[in-house]
């Protein structure tokens, strides 16, 4: 009887464990199935960010294409209404992603369900929706109070003007934050572009024996590998973690030296200098265009950024140099966007957001999507404010309240020119000083 009772208890425990495992597996499967919509929301947000980046270049190139082929039958689909619709769609989806989709994805990731409710996916959905509604009410109240402080008569608008006034007002604040973020990140990114590009190219090393350096690095790598693979001596205790990091550093150095040895003389002696000269030329061109825009702001009021309701494409070029100037504008706009992203992830405040392969959680992915969307959606306003292009803002992008303030636009241009010039001078002088010290130091040795 004792054996039967023990066997029955054991069988009951096994069945209970099997049932718990089945329930846990079902819950895990449901969460994994629901995690894919969150990734879809992140993918949609990144797609909107890419569209916002390409919005201004596509508009400028479309105008030049219509100028080159004014009576072409195959270009009749390319008109001002199409470009205007694209601007409105990007504005709509940017609002939707920033105000609703990304907050919902974040709240669902962090939610666990209300206390006392049945645990599961729907409980987390309910909590995320409630938090999203509370956040929307909070933001709406803040916007109403801000509009009451700034414009007392406008603040008396009813809730029927929510879509026509309050949401564009919210996005105007978000865009202002994005433009200020671009002001801080872009000059720093322009200086960082030299070091980032230099790390991807094979640098020419004057007065350096690559073969000798490579043999020493290979010998050091072999020594560290033998220490890591051998048993620890009884009288010497090795720091394994530090040694692994040192081994990885030496290994990366050896790979870089092998690439430099295999590089052709043209790639070694011309690739790096030409890339640096191209970056320097683009940066100097940006600074000169901003300085010219500052002079225009002082002399001509038409240089102020403004909105345009009916774009007349194919009438006149937006650059005084024609198609070549328009192509340069497109290159500069994309270069500024890449530089702003580099500066954003290189700044000490946002270094922790940098994605890492197979080591990035969903919260960091959502934060990266929101950051990139804020930067990219502010790029058209950023480019027009600095005078990089004369293409006026379309749709709701031109309805921002602060665009008509001369002092804000003028001060913004002056700060960008000053910060970029200071970063460029500092980067160039330090790089030249470092190379001279390395070259003359090795020659003296």
XYZ file of C-alpha atoms in Angstrom:
445
model
C 0.000 0.000 0.000
C 2.850 2.353 0.818
C 4.459 1.692 -2.574
C 1.158 2.339 -4.355
C 0.617 5.651 -2.551
C 4.182 6.775 -3.308
C 3.753 5.767 -6.950
C 0.414 7.626 -7.138
C 1.907 10.768 -5.657
C 4.824 10.600 -8.065
C 2.468 10.151 -11.028
C 0.361 13.106 -9.873
C 3.449 15.320 -9.602
C 4.569 14.312 -13.091
C 1.155 15.115 -14.564
C 1.064 18.473 -12.760
C 4.524 19.362 -14.040
C 3.531 18.339 -17.555
C 0.425 20.533 -17.370
C 2.456 23.504 -16.089
C 5.024 23.029 -18.853
C 2.238 22.896 -21.441
C 0.645 26.088 -20.097
C 4.005 27.875 -19.954
C 4.816 26.784 -23.492
C 1.439 28.032 -24.742
C 1.996 31.387 -23.026
C 5.506 31.650 -24.484
C 4.235 30.802 -27.961
C 1.486 33.429 -27.715
C 3.983 36.075 -26.602
C 6.384 35.138 -29.382
C 3.519 35.363 -31.878
C 2.595 38.808 -30.568
C 6.205 40.018 -30.569
C 6.245 39.942 -34.365
C 3.625 42.758 -34.629
C 5.889 44.889 -32.436
C 8.729 44.243 -34.866
C 6.360 45.080 -37.722
C 5.591 48.405 -36.042
C 9.332 49.096 -35.727
C 9.839 48.158 -39.381
C 6.995 50.464 -40.415
C 8.515 53.309 -38.381
C 11.919 52.813 -39.999
C 10.256 52.788 -43.429
C 8.624 56.131 -42.643
C 12.021 57.454 -41.514
C 13.617 56.402 -44.817
C 10.770 58.070 -46.736
C 11.273 61.267 -44.728
C 14.990 61.254 -45.583
C 14.321 60.754 -49.302
C 11.425 63.226 -49.426
C 13.427 66.349 -50.194
C 15.955 64.681 -52.586
C 13.118 63.071 -54.577
C 11.308 66.417 -54.817
C 14.438 68.221 -56.048
C 15.271 65.503 -58.583
C 11.662 65.407 -59.802
C 11.800 69.114 -60.539
C 15.026 68.693 -62.510
C 13.591 65.752 -64.474
C 10.534 67.812 -65.425
C 12.836 70.653 -66.487
C 14.857 68.280 -68.672
C 11.772 66.616 -70.224
C 8.984 69.230 -70.162
C 6.836 67.679 -72.896
C 7.583 63.990 -72.394
C 4.537 61.709 -72.406
C 6.212 59.296 -69.972
C 6.719 62.016 -67.349
C 3.127 63.225 -67.107
C 2.558 61.192 -63.938
C 5.282 63.186 -62.196
C 3.557 66.391 -61.109
C 3.153 68.714 -58.161
C 0.049 67.016 -56.767
C 1.908 63.705 -56.499
C 4.834 65.268 -54.611
C 2.426 67.213 -52.386
C 0.557 63.988 -51.580
C 3.817 62.240 -50.677
C 4.702 65.041 -48.246
C 1.282 64.801 -46.599
C 1.492 61.009 -46.310
C 4.929 61.177 -44.693
C 3.657 63.800 -42.265
C 0.606 61.659 -41.416
C 2.552 58.443 -40.871
C 5.217 60.264 -38.861
C 2.509 61.581 -36.542
C 0.933 58.145 -36.326
C 4.220 56.418 -35.504
C 5.449 58.944 -32.952
C 2.159 59.524 -31.143
C 0.478 56.099 -31.249
C 2.414 53.142 -32.677
C 5.769 53.414 -30.912
C 4.289 54.312 -27.478
C 1.930 51.334 -27.774
C 4.818 49.012 -28.663
C 6.809 50.271 -25.669
C 3.894 50.035 -23.229
C 3.095 46.511 -24.373
C 6.734 45.468 -23.944
C 6.852 46.775 -20.375
C 3.306 45.824 -19.303
C 2.395 42.745 -17.247
C -1.385 43.158 -16.955
C -3.469 44.802 -14.243
C -3.373 43.432 -10.711
C -5.960 40.711 -10.238
C -6.525 40.139 -13.957
C -5.795 36.894 -15.745
C -2.245 36.803 -17.022
C -1.893 36.643 -20.763
C -1.475 38.626 -23.938
C -4.849 40.392 -23.832
C -4.228 41.628 -20.293
C -1.030 43.255 -21.471
C -2.858 44.711 -24.481
C -5.528 46.244 -22.222
C -2.896 47.788 -19.951
C -0.944 49.151 -22.927
C -4.090 50.714 -24.440
C -5.076 52.335 -21.122
C -1.564 53.749 -20.658
C -1.600 55.037 -24.232
C -4.912 56.828 -23.648
C -3.619 58.377 -20.431
C -0.475 59.521 -22.220
C -2.560 61.039 -25.027
C -4.683 62.956 -22.503
C -1.551 64.157 -20.700
C 0.093 65.380 -23.923
C -3.147 67.017 -25.056
C -3.418 68.858 -21.738
C 0.190 70.039 -21.934
C -0.350 71.290 -25.488
C -3.533 73.130 -24.475
C -1.765 74.814 -21.559
C 1.203 75.762 -23.769
C -1.088 77.204 -26.436
C -2.999 79.105 -23.725
C 0.244 80.659 -22.479
C 1.470 81.580 -25.948
C -1.746 82.291 -27.832
C -4.690 82.920 -25.541
C -7.256 83.411 -28.293
C -6.205 80.268 -30.164
C -6.394 78.154 -27.016
C -10.161 78.603 -26.902
C -10.573 76.326 -29.891
C -12.880 73.382 -29.347
C -11.946 69.726 -29.457
C -13.304 69.564 -33.002
C -10.059 71.255 -34.064
C -7.988 68.438 -32.595
C -6.743 67.173 -35.967
C -6.414 70.597 -37.567
C -4.629 72.358 -34.722
C -3.504 70.315 -31.739
C -1.833 67.379 -33.500
C 0.154 69.643 -35.875
C 1.066 71.698 -32.800
C 2.389 68.560 -31.099
C 4.352 67.596 -34.181
C 5.680 71.149 -34.426
C 7.176 70.715 -30.943
C 8.588 67.313 -31.873
C 10.076 68.776 -35.053
C 11.624 71.652 -33.094
C 13.200 69.098 -30.772
C 14.473 67.154 -33.776
C 15.939 70.271 -35.382
C 17.707 71.167 -32.125
C 18.985 67.593 -31.890
C 20.317 67.889 -35.444
C 22.015 71.140 -34.468
C 23.918 69.326 -31.711
C 24.615 66.041 -33.497
C 25.449 67.163 -37.044
C 28.553 69.306 -36.317
C 29.921 66.575 -34.060
C 29.086 63.968 -36.700
C 30.811 65.980 -39.437
C 34.027 65.848 -37.419
C 33.545 62.170 -36.580
C 33.052 61.247 -40.244
C 36.790 61.587 -40.824
C 37.723 59.035 -38.173
C 34.858 56.665 -39.088
C 35.790 56.744 -42.783
C 39.461 56.354 -41.921
C 38.722 53.202 -39.931
C 37.031 51.653 -42.990
C 39.825 52.447 -45.439
C 43.453 51.410 -45.730
C 45.578 54.270 -44.445
C 48.970 55.102 -45.977
C 51.644 54.880 -43.294
C 54.730 56.969 -43.970
C 58.063 55.657 -42.675
C 56.526 52.427 -41.425
C 57.551 48.854 -42.206
C 54.248 46.971 -42.526
C 55.943 43.554 -42.705
C 57.859 44.100 -39.492
C 54.749 45.380 -37.665
C 52.710 42.437 -38.952
C 55.270 39.862 -37.805
C 55.396 41.411 -34.314
C 51.602 41.472 -34.087
C 51.351 37.840 -35.233
C 53.919 36.778 -32.634
C 51.995 38.651 -29.911
C 48.727 37.006 -30.996
C 50.277 33.535 -30.881
C 51.667 34.209 -27.413
C 48.298 35.303 -26.052
C 46.593 32.318 -27.698
C 48.991 29.871 -26.009
C 48.406 31.529 -22.629
C 44.649 31.283 -23.014
C 44.720 27.635 -24.107
C 47.257 26.451 -21.529
C 46.475 25.616 -17.897
C 47.008 28.303 -15.279
C 50.191 27.896 -13.324
C 50.001 27.412 -9.613
C 52.068 30.521 -8.900
C 50.651 32.850 -11.610
C 46.951 33.632 -11.748
C 45.949 34.980 -15.129
C 43.162 37.474 -15.633
C 41.242 35.597 -18.307
C 38.718 38.277 -19.209
C 41.344 40.995 -19.648
C 43.511 38.634 -21.662
C 40.595 37.745 -23.957
C 39.962 41.428 -24.656
C 43.659 41.986 -25.329
C 43.715 38.967 -27.623
C 40.716 40.281 -29.579
C 42.371 43.690 -29.925
C 45.627 42.206 -31.189
C 43.707 39.944 -33.573
C 41.814 42.892 -35.055
C 45.083 44.773 -35.453
C 46.615 41.803 -37.246
C 43.647 41.568 -39.635
C 43.907 45.290 -40.406
C 47.626 44.942 -41.088
C 47.007 42.029 -43.436
C 44.422 44.075 -45.323
C 46.897 46.932 -45.590
C 49.596 44.592 -46.896
C 47.247 43.104 -49.526
C 45.990 46.513 -50.676
C 47.208 47.779 -54.039
C 49.471 50.841 -54.191
C 46.640 52.873 -55.738
C 44.274 51.922 -52.931
C 46.908 52.495 -50.272
C 48.204 55.843 -51.499
C 45.173 57.393 -53.224
C 42.019 55.907 -51.680
C 42.406 57.360 -48.207
C 43.569 60.867 -49.279
C 40.793 61.181 -51.879
C 38.149 60.121 -49.345
C 39.433 62.635 -46.805
C 39.507 65.387 -49.422
C 35.935 64.548 -50.477
C 34.712 64.725 -46.871
C 36.585 67.986 -46.341
C 35.102 69.468 -49.519
C 31.548 68.478 -48.565
C 31.942 69.889 -45.054
C 33.443 73.167 -46.262
C 30.687 73.448 -48.875
C 28.024 73.053 -46.165
C 29.621 75.772 -44.060
C 29.920 78.134 -47.034
C 26.285 77.601 -48.024
C 25.159 78.313 -44.463
C 27.266 81.487 -44.345
C 25.778 82.605 -47.664
C 22.304 81.909 -46.285
C 23.090 84.101 -43.256
C 23.911 86.998 -45.584
C 20.710 86.424 -47.516
C 18.688 86.414 -44.305
C 20.081 89.865 -43.504
C 19.423 91.288 -46.979
C 16.405 89.451 -48.394
C 13.294 88.345 -46.508
C 12.487 85.696 -49.141
C 15.352 83.597 -47.744
C 13.192 82.763 -44.726
C 11.826 79.195 -44.759
C 8.133 79.116 -45.545
C 5.413 76.731 -46.592
C 4.178 76.172 -50.126
C 0.687 74.830 -50.824
C 0.842 74.406 -54.612
C 4.264 73.315 -55.877
C 4.900 74.368 -59.470
C 7.409 71.755 -60.554
C 9.210 71.987 -63.863
C 9.099 75.802 -63.998
C 12.517 76.837 -62.684
C 15.467 75.117 -61.045
C 15.885 75.456 -57.296
C 19.631 76.027 -57.731
C 21.391 78.872 -59.502
C 23.789 76.320 -61.029
C 21.050 74.261 -62.638
C 21.029 70.473 -62.597
C 24.590 70.272 -61.259
C 23.689 72.467 -58.300
C 20.567 70.383 -57.643
C 22.662 67.200 -57.627
C 25.074 68.831 -55.163
C 22.119 69.785 -52.948
C 20.908 66.164 -52.901
C 24.394 64.913 -52.008
C 24.743 67.489 -49.225
C 21.316 66.636 -47.750
C 22.148 62.920 -47.616
C 25.626 63.696 -46.265
C 24.151 65.799 -43.464
C 21.740 63.000 -42.572
C 24.522 60.409 -42.380
C 26.652 62.807 -40.338
C 23.795 63.468 -37.921
C 23.291 59.731 -37.359
C 27.036 59.264 -36.780
C 27.101 62.184 -34.362
C 23.986 60.931 -32.573
C 25.440 57.502 -31.841
C 28.882 58.943 -31.055
C 27.640 61.408 -28.450
C 28.060 60.333 -24.809
C 24.334 60.760 -24.108
C 23.186 58.266 -26.754
C 26.076 55.810 -26.967
C 24.063 53.224 -25.010
C 21.413 53.171 -27.778
C 23.887 51.912 -30.373
C 22.534 48.569 -31.681
C 24.743 45.527 -31.265
C 24.466 42.295 -33.206
C 22.352 39.740 -31.295
C 22.581 41.872 -28.145
C 19.795 44.460 -28.556
C 16.539 44.096 -26.665
C 13.179 45.234 -27.970
C 13.116 48.379 -25.835
C 16.377 49.559 -27.388
C 15.032 48.763 -30.861
C 11.962 50.922 -30.188
C 14.157 53.753 -28.851
C 16.353 53.584 -31.964
C 13.320 53.673 -34.260
C 11.894 56.728 -32.476
C 15.260 58.523 -32.531
C 15.841 57.894 -36.227
C 12.301 58.981 -37.078
C 12.698 62.240 -35.136
C 15.998 62.986 -36.898
C 14.750 62.081 -40.371
C 11.411 63.885 -40.080
C 13.247 67.072 -39.069
C 15.659 66.803 -42.021
C 13.508 68.744 -44.563
C 13.027 71.622 -42.110
C 16.711 71.441 -41.152
C 17.892 71.618 -44.778
C 15.551 74.483 -45.694
C 16.403 76.465 -42.543
C 20.131 76.270 -43.290
C 19.624 77.231 -46.936
C 21.013 73.974 -48.323
C 18.102 74.010 -50.781
C 15.526 76.542 -51.960
C 12.747 73.976 -52.192
C 10.032 75.306 -49.894
C 8.288 73.033 -47.411
C 5.087 71.376 -48.576
C 1.912 70.496 -46.699
C 1.938 70.505 -42.921
C 5.738 70.733 -42.826
C 5.408 74.450 -43.572
C 2.874 75.135 -40.806
C 5.369 75.225 -37.933
C 4.972 78.368 -35.848
C 8.662 78.961 -35.217
C 9.660 79.000 -38.906
C 8.517 82.601 -39.324
C 10.670 83.902 -36.448
C 13.692 85.669 -37.936
C 15.729 85.606 -34.721
C 15.330 81.835 -34.263
C 16.318 81.074 -37.877
C 19.241 83.526 -37.845
C 20.598 82.282 -34.519
C 20.202 78.681 -35.685
C 22.308 79.345 -38.799
C 24.987 81.147 -36.814
C 25.233 78.343 -34.242
C 25.496 75.671 -36.922
C 28.221 77.544 -38.822
C 30.176 78.230 -35.628
C 29.938 74.705 -34.205
C 30.792 73.063 -37.527
C 33.776 75.352 -38.134
C 35.117 74.771 -34.620
C 34.719 70.981 -34.902
C 36.336 70.936 -38.344
C 39.330 73.029 -37.275
C 39.812 70.924 -34.164
C 39.619 67.646 -36.093
C 41.988 68.715 -38.880
C 44.603 70.277 -36.601
C 44.629 67.325 -34.207
C 44.854 64.818 -37.060
C 47.778 66.662 -38.678
C 49.533 67.024 -35.326
C 49.087 63.320 -34.565
C 50.418 62.211 -37.949
C 53.424 64.540 -37.721
C 54.312 63.291 -34.252
C 54.017 59.670 -35.415
C 56.089 60.235 -38.539
C 58.885 62.274 -36.983
C 58.895 60.141 -33.853
C 59.541 56.984 -35.855
C 62.147 58.713 -38.009
C 64.051 59.796 -34.913
C 63.928 56.271 -33.522
